[in-house]
XYZ file of C-alpha atoms in Angstrom:
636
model
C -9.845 7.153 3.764
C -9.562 5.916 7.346
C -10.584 2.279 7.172
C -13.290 0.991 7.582
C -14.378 4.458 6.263
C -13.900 5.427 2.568
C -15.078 8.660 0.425
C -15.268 8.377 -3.169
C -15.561 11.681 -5.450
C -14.078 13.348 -8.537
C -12.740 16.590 -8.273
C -15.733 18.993 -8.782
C -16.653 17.963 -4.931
C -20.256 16.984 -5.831
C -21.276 12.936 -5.282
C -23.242 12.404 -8.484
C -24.671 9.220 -7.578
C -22.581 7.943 -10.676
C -19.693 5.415 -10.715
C -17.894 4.588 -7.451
C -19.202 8.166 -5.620
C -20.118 7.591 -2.384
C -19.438 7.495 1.215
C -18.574 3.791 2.404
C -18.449 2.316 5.490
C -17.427 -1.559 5.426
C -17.525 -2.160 1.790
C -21.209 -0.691 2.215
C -21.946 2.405 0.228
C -24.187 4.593 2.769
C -24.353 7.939 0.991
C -24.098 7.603 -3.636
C -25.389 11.466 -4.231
C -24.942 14.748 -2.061
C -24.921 17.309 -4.618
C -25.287 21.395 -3.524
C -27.440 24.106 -4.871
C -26.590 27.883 -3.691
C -29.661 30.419 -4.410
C -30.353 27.582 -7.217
C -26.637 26.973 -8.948
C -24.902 24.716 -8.512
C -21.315 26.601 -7.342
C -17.974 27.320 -9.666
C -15.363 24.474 -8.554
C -11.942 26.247 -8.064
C -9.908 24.211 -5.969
C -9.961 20.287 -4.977
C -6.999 18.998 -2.600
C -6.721 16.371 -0.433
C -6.208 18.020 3.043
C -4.805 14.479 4.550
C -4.861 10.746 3.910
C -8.632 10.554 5.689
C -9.958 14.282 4.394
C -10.668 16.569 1.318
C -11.429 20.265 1.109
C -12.993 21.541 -2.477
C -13.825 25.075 -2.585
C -16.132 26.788 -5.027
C -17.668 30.147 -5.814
C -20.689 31.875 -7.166
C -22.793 35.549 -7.830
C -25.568 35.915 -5.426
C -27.002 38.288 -8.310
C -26.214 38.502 -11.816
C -26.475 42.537 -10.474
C -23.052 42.259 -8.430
C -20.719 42.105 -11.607
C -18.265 39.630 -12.622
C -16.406 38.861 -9.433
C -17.697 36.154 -7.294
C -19.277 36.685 -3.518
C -19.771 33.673 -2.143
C -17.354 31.417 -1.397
C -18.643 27.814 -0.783
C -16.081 25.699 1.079
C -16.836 21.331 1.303
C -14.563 19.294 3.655
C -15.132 15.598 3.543
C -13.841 13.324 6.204
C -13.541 9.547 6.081
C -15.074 9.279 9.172
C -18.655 10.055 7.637
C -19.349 13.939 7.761
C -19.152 17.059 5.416
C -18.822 20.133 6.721
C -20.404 22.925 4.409
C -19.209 26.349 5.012
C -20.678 29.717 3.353
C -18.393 32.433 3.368
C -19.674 36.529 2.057
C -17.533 38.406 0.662
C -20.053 41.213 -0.390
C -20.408 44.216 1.283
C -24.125 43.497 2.165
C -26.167 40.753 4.044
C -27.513 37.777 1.898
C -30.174 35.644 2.543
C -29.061 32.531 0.937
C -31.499 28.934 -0.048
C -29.133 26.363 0.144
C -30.532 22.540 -1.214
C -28.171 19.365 -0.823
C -29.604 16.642 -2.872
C -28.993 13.238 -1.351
C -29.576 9.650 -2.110
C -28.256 6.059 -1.729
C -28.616 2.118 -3.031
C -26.858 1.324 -0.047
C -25.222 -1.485 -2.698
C -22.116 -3.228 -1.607
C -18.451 -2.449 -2.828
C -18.070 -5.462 -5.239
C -21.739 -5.128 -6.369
C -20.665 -1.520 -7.669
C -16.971 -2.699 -8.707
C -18.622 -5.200 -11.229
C -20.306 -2.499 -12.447
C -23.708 -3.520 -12.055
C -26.276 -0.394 -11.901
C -28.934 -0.342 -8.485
C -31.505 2.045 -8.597
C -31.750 4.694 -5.643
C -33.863 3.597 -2.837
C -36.694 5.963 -1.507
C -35.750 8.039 1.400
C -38.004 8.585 4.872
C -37.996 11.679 6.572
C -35.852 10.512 10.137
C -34.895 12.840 13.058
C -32.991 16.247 11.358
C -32.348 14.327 8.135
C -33.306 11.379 5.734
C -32.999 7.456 6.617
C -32.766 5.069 3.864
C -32.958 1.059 4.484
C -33.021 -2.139 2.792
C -33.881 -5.768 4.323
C -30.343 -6.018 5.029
C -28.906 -2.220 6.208
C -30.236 1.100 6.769
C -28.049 4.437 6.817
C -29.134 7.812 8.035
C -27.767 11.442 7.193
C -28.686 14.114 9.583
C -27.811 17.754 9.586
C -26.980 20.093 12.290
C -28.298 23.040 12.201
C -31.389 21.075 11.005
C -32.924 22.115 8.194
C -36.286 24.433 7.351
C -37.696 21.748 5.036
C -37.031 17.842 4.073
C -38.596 16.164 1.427
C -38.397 12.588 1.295
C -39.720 12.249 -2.203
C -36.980 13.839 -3.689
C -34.321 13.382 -0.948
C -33.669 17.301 -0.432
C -32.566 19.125 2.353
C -33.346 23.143 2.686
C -31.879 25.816 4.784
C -32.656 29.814 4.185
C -29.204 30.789 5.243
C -28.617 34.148 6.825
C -24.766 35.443 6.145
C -23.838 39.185 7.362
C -20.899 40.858 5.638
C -17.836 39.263 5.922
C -19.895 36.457 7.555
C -19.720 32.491 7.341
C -22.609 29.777 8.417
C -21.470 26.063 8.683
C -23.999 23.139 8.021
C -22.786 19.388 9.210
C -23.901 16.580 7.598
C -23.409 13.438 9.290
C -23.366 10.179 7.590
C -23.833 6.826 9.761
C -25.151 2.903 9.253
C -28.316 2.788 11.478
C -27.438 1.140 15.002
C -23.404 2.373 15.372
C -21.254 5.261 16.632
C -18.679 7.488 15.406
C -16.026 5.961 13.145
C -13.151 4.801 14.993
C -10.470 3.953 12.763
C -7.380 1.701 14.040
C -4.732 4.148 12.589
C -6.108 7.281 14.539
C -5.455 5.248 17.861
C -3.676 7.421 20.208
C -0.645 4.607 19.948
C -0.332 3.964 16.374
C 1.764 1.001 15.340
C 3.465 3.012 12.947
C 6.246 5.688 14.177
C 5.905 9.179 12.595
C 8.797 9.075 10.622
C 10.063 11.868 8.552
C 12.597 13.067 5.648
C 14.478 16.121 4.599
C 17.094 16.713 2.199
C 18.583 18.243 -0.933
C 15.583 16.959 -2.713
C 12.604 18.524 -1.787
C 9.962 15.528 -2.774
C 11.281 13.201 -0.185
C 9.299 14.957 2.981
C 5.768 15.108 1.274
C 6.453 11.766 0.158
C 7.245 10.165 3.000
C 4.532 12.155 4.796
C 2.085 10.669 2.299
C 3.054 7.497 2.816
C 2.663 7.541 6.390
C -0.390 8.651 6.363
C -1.835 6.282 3.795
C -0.391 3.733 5.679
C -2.505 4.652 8.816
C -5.365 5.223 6.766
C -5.113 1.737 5.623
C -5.178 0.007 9.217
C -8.061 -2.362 10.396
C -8.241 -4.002 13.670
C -8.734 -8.097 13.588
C -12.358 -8.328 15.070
C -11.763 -10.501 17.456
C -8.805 -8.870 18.688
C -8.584 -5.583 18.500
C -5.007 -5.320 19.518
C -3.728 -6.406 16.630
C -3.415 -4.231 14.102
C -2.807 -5.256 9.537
C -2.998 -3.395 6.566
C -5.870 -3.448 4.293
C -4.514 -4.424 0.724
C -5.950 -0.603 -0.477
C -8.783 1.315 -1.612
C -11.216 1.157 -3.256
C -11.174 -2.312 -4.464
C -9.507 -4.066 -1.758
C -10.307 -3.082 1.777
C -10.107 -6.041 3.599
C -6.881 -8.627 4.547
C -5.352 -10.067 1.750
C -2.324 -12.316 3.445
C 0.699 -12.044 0.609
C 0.388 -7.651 0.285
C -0.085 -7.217 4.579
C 2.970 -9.058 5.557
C 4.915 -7.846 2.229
C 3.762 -4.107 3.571
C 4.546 -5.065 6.893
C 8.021 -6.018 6.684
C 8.809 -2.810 4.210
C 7.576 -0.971 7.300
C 9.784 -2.462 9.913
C 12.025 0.781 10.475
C 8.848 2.509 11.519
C 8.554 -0.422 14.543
C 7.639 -3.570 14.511
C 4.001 -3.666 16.380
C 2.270 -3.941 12.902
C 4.809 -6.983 12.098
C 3.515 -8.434 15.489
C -0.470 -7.949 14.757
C -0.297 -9.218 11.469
C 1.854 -12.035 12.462
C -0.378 -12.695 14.940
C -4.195 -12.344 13.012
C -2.674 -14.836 9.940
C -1.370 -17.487 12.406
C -4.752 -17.443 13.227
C -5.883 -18.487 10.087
C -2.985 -21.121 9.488
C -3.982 -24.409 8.167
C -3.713 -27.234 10.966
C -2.645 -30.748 9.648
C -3.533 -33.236 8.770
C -3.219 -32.728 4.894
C -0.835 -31.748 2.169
C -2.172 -27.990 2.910
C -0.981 -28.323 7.084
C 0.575 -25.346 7.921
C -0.384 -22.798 4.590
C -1.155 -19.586 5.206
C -4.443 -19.553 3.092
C -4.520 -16.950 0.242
C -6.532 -16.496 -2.615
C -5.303 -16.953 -6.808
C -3.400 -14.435 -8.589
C -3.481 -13.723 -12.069
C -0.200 -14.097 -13.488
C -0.599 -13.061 -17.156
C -0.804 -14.848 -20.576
C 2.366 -16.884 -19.991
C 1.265 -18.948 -16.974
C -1.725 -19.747 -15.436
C -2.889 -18.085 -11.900
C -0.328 -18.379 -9.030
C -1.591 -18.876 -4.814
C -0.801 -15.842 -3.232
C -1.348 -18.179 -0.049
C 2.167 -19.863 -0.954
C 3.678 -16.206 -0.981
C 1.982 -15.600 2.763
C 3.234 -18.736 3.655
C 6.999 -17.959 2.813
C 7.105 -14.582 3.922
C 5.492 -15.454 7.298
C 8.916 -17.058 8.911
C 10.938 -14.000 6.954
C 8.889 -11.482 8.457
C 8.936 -12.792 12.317
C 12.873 -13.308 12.086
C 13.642 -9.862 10.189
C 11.342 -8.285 12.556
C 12.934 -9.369 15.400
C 16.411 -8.017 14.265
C 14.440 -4.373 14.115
C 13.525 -5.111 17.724
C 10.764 -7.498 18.330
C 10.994 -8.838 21.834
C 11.836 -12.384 22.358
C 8.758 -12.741 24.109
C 6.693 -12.188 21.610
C 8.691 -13.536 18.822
C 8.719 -17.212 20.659
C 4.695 -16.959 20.457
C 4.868 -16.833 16.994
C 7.779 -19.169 16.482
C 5.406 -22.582 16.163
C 3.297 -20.670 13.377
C 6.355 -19.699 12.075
C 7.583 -23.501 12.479
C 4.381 -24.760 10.901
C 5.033 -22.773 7.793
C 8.821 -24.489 7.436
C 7.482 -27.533 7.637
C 4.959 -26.621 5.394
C 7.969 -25.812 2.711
C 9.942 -29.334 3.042
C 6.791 -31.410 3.108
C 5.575 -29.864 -0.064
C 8.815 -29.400 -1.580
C 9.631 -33.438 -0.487
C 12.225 -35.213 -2.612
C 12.029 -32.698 -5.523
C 14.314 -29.488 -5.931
C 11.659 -27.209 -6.516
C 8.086 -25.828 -5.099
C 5.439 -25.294 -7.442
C 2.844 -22.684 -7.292
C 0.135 -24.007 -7.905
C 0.923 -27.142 -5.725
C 0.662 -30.302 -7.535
C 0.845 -29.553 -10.743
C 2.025 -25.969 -11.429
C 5.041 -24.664 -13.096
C 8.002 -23.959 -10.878
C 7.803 -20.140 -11.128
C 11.261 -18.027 -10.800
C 9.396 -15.746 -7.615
C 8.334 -18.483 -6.349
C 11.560 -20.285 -5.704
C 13.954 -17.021 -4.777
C 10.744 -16.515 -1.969
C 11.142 -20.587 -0.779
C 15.063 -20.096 -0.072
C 15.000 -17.302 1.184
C 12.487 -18.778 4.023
C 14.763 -21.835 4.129
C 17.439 -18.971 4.794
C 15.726 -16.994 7.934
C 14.109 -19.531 8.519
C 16.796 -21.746 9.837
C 18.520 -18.799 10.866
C 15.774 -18.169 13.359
C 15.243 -21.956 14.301
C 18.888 -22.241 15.292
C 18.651 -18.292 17.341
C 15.998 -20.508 19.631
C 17.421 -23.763 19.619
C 14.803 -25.694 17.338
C 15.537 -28.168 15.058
C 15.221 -28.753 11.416
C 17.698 -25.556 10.431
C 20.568 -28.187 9.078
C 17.656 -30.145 6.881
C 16.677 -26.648 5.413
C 20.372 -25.259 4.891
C 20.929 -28.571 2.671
C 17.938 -28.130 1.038
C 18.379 -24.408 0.477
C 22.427 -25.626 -1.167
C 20.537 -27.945 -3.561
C 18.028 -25.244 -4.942
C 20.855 -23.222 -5.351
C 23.017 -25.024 -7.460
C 19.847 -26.703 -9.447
C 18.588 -23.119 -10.086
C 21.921 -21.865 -11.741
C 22.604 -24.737 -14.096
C 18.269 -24.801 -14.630
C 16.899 -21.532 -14.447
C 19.413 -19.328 -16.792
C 18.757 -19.279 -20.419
C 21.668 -18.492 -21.997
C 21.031 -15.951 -25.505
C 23.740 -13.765 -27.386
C 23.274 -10.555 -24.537
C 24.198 -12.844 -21.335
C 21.275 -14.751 -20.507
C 18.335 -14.120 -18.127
C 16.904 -15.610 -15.861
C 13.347 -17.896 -17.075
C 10.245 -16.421 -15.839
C 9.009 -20.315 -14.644
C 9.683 -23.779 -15.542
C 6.861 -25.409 -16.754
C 5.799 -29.148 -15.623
C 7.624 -30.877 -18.194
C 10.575 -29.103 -17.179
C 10.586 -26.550 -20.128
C 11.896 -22.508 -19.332
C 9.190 -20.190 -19.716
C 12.187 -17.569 -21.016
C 9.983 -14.305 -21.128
C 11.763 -11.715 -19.015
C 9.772 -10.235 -15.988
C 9.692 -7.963 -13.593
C 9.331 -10.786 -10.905
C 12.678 -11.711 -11.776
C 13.549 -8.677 -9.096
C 12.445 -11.192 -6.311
C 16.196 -13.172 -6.722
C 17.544 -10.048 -5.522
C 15.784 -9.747 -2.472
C 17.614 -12.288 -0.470
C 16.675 -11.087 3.340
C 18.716 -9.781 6.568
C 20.998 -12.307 8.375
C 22.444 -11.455 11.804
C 25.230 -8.664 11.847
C 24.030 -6.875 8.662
C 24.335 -9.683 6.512
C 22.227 -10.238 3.563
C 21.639 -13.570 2.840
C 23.013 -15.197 0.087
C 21.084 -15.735 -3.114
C 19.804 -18.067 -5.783
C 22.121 -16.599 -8.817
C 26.341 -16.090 -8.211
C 27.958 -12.971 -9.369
C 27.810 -12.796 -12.801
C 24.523 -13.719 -13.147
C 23.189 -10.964 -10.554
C 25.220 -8.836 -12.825
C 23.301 -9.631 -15.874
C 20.223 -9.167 -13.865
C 21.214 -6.238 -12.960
C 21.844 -4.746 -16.759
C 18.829 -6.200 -18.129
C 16.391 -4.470 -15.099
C 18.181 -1.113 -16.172
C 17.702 -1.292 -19.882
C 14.757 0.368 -22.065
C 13.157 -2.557 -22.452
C 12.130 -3.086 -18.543
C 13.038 0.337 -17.438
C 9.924 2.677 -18.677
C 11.136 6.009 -17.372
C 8.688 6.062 -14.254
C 10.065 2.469 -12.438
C 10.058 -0.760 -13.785
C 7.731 -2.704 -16.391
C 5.900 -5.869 -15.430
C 6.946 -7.290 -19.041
C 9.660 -6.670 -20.955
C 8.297 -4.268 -23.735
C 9.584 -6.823 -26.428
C 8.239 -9.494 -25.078
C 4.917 -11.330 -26.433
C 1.999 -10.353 -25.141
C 3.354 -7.041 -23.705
C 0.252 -4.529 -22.309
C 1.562 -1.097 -20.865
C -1.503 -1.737 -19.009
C -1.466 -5.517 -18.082
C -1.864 -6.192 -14.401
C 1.912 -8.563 -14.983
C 2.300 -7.896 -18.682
C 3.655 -4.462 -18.628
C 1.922 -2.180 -15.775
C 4.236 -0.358 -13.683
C 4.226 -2.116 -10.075
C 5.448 0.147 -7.912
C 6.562 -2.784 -5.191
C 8.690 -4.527 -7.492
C 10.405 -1.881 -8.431
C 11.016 -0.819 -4.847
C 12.102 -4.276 -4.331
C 14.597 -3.744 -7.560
C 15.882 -0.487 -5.754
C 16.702 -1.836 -3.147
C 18.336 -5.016 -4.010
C 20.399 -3.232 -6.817
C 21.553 -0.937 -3.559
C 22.543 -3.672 -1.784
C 24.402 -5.619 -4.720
C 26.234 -2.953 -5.310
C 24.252 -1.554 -9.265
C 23.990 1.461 -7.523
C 23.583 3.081 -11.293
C 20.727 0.871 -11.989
C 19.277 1.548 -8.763
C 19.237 5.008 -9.011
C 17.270 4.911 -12.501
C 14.565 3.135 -11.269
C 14.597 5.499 -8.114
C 14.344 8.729 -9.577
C 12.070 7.846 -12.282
C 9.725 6.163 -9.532
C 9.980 9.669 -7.512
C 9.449 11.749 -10.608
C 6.252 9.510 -10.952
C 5.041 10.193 -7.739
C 4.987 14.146 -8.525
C 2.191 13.390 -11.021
C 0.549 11.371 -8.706
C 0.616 14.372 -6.048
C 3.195 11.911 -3.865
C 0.305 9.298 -3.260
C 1.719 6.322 -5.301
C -0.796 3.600 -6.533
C -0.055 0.040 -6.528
C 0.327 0.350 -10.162
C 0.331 2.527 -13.478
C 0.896 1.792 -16.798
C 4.524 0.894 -18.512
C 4.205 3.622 -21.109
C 7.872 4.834 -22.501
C 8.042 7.747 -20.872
C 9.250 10.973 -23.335
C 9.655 14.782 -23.018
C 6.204 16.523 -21.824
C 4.751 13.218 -20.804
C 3.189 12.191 -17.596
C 2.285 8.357 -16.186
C -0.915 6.712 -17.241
C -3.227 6.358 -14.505
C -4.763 2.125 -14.522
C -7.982 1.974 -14.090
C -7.862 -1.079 -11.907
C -5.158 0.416 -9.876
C -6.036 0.993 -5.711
C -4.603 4.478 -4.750
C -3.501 4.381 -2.024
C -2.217 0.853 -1.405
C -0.663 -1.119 1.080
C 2.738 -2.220 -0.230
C 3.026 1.026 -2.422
C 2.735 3.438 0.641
C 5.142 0.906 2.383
C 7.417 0.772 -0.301
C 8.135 4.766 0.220
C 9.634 3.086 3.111
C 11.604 0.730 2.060
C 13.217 3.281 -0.964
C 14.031 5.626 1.704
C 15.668 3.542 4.195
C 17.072 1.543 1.094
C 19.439 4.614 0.191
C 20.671 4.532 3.760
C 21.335 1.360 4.148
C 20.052 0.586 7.632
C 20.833 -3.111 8.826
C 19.838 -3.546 12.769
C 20.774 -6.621 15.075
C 19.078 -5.610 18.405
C 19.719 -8.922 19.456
C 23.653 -8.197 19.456
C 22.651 -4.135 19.611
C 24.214 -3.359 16.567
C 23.353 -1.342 13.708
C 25.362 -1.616 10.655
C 24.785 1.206 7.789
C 25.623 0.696 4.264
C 24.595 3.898 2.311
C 24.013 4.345 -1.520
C 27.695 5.390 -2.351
C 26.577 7.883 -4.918
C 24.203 9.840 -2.720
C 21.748 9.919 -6.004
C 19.462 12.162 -4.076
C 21.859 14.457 -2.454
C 21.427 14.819 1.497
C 18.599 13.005 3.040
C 18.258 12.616 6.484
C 15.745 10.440 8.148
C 14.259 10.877 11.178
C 11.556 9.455 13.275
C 12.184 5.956 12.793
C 11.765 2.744 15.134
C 15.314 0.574 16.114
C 14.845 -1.531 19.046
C 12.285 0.117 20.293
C 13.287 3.476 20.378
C 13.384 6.543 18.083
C 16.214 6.462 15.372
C 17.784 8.828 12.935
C 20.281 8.664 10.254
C 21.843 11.481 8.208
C 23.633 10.707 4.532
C 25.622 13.210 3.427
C 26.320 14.257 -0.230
C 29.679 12.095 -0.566
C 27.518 9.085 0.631
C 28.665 8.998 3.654
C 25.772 7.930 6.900
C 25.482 9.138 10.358
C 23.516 8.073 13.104
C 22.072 10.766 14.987
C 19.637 9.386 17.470
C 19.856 5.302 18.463
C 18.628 3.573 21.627
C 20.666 3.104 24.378
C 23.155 0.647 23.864
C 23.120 0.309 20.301
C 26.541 0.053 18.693
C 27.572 0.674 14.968
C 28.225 -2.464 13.192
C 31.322 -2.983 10.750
């Protein structure tokens, strides 16, 4: 993948034309079937690995002659870029020369993503012969494939391409096939710009799945970039592939703050392209980030992810400008950022809480720990620039506080929980979720400070058990759903799946309260997880128990890779070492996972204030800055 580009295959290399195969550009498929044929055979598959985030090499073999004996002598090696070519190479191992006939079988609908998600079957349109290849069009698109060298024969009819292929011993030949949308250039993808938003970050350690992990995530993260069309400058995350390649508000700036320590210039572009799309008053809706429904599962109806965009939009600008955002460019942003505030207390008005939906929605648990911790930042941001309204939000943020403890616990014979919602007529919705991990994700203050949160001690204590018991811990990271809850679904999208967000958000919040045993159950079972999914996490998999000799359960539904699952690689990493920056009073204050649950890690590669950073934990927990910008001091 490198966005707007996207390959689709299963692991024998060949596009069959069936299910989601395909080259896409755009959401458009432009290639369905490119299928090989050596001296009539299809070749032996052997091997299948992704060679980076945007490429794929598959290598297969085959017997010229049944006469040569059992040991293959041609080696037929496919690598697939992102970018919209395949590069077929024939390789001899025989001790003779071979004249080869080499067919690739190609064909398209040229159908659109959601036309193929929904499953709904378009025949193959016929092909014309065009320049060294085959064209195929509709009333809406066309898309070409040409082939260099260009081959001896092409027939439309049955969309073939021939070559007789001439290989000396030892020898290779290389065909090219290029894949395009009539009317455009190469693929240029935002995350191969020569200055990627995103610093190169790296891990080592006593654990050796950190590095390709992070490395992974990186990547996927770059792969994942599109440029706002009407300024290319600024840079967001697409949600993920293959379902959701475009902006969708709530997962870009969740992804984008998780990606902070690698710099803040994706903060700034996405900041930037969703003020753009801010609501202007008047109206109730003044000042929303606009954001589509959410399914929320059997137990409430669907939430606004726009209310989500909306509070995370103020967090994101003032967090990101404690990792280093200039004031400049942090005092654009500050009246969308105000807008969204005043979004909140409008809304909110004389009640304590904000409902999601707005009117006449339940008051959901998320939804509340996301509103004060906006009020939080917020003000704390409002007062860094000398604004008003940051003593109207304080009170307001004191109110929901107490309200929340006396109304949101229910109170059973193991300590309570908190409700998942209350609903309209004031009822708790007591079913014990995974968004309940949101309270503990409070945001960063100046000096290192996290803020403070919706539930006191004891009850972040409670909250803290129940995340680490059976019931919500599955082994791989943390259920959706309580498993004895009603309406529990290993595979439900919030009913049981595995989200691999909220439990980074659970890791890290645990960390930072100080359940560093909790924490580091949910860690290590998220990062024995990834080794099954060869260190590419997917947004989500399904809650299974997991037992001896088991592996996760792939969801069908599930994007691989996604935005805020590559970003929360990010945030686990950094989570362990604690890193707090305050470039606006050039400190740096580190609070490391005591218990060093992964052994040494150091981290290097990251993005403080502008410059490179590095940190180094050592197995008694200790941290160690080993590269910082000039300047920056070690906070207490």
């Amino acid at each position: 993948m490198a966005l707007p580009g996207l390959v689709v295959s299963g692991e024998l290399g060949q596009l069959t034309g069936q299910g989601l195969d395909g080259f896409y550009r755009g959401g458009r498929r432009l290639l369905s079937r490119c299928q090989i044929r050596v001296a009539g055979r299809e070749p032996l598959p052997v091997q299948a690995r992704m060679s980076g985030a945007d490429s794929a090499r598959f290598v297969g073999t085959l017997r010229s002659s049944p006469a040569v004996g059992p040991d293959p002598d041609v080696v037929v090696e496919r690598t697939r870029h992102a970018h919209g070519t395949e590069r077929i190479t024939l390789r001899n191992a025989a001790l003779r020369p071979l004249r080869l006939p080499v067919e690739v079988a190609l064909g398209t609908d040229l159908a659109e993503l959601a036309t193929i998600a929904a499953g709904t079957a378009t025949p193959e349109l016929l092909a014309t012969v065009h320049d060294s290849g085959l064209r195929w069009a509709t009333a809406e698109a066309a898309a070409c494939v040409t082939a260099d060298p260009p081959p001896a024969d092409a027939l439309a009819s049955a969309g073939l391409l021939r070559w007789e292929l001439d290989l000396p011993p030892a020898g290779t030949v290389t065909v090219e096939l290029r894949v395009r949308p009539e009317g455009t250039g190469p693929l240029r993808p935002a995350g191969h710009a020569a200055t990627s938003p995103l610093a190169p970050a790296r891990a080592a350690g006593d654990d050796p799945r950190v590095a390709p992990l992070l490395h992974s995530a990186v990547a996927d993260l770059r792969a994942l970039l599109l440029r706002d069309p009407a300024h290319p400058s600024d840079t967001y995350l697409a949600a993920g592939a293959p379902w959701r390649c475009g902006l969708a508000p709530a997962e870009a700036l969740a992804a984008a703050r998780m990606t902070l320590p690698l710099g803040t210039r994706l903060a700034a572009g996405t900041l930037r392209a969703l003020a753009r799309t801010q609501l202007r008053g008047p109206g109730p809706q003044a000042g929303m980030i606009p954001g589509p429904r959410r399914d929320a599962g059997p137990h409430l109806p669907p939430s606004c992810s726009g209310t989500e965009a909306t509070l995370l939009f103020p967090v994101l600008l003032a967090e990101a400008r404690r990792w280093g955002l200039p004031d400049q460019q942090t005092e654009e942003l500050l009246p969308a950022a105000e807008r969204c505030l005043t979004w909140l207390r409008t809304t909110v008005g004389d009640s304590t809480y904000l409902t999601d939906p707005h009117p006449a929605g339940p008051a959901r648990c998320e939804t509340q720990a996301h509103a004060h911790r906006a009020a939080l930042i917020g003000a704390d941001l409002l007062d860094a620039y000398g604004r008003p309204g940051a003593t109207e939000l304080h009170q307001w943020a004191q109110s929901l506080r107490t309200a929340f403890q006396a109304d949101f616990w229910v109170e059973d014979p193991g300590g309570g929980r908190p409700a998942a919602a209350l609903a309209p007529d004031g009822r708790p919705v007591p079913h014990l979720a995974a968004t309940a991990v949101h309270l503990l994700d409070t945001g960063l203050l100046g000096g290192g400070r996290p803020a403070t949160g919706l539930l006191d001690k004891v009850h972040t204590e409670h909250l803290a058990r129940l995340l680490g018991t059976p019931a919500m811990d599955a082994g791989w990271g943390l259920r959706g759903l309580g498993a004895k809850e009603a309406g529990h679904n290993p595979f439900g999208h919030r009913t049981g799946a595995v989200r691999v967000h909220e439990t980074a958000l659970a890791v890290a919040g645990l960390a930072a309260a100080g359940y560093e045993k909790e924490a580091a159950g949910l860690l290590k079972g998220l990062l024995e997880a990834a080794e099954h999914f060869g260190h590419r996490l997917p947004e989500m998999f399904a809650g299974a128990q997991r037992s001896a000799g088991t592996a996760p359960l792939p969801h069908p539904a599930a994007c691989r890779p996604a935005a805020t699952a590559a970003a929360s690689v990010i945030l686990l990493l950094t989570a362990l070492a604690g890193i707090r920056p305050d470039v606006p009073a050039r400190t740096v204050t580190l609070r490391p996972m005591r218990s060093a649950p992964l052994g040494e890690l150091g981290l290097s590669g990251l993005r403080v204030a502008g410059a490179p950073f590095a940190v180094r934990i050592n197995r008694l927990g200790l941290a160690m800055v080993e590269e910082a910008a000039d300047g920056l001091q070690l906070g207490t």
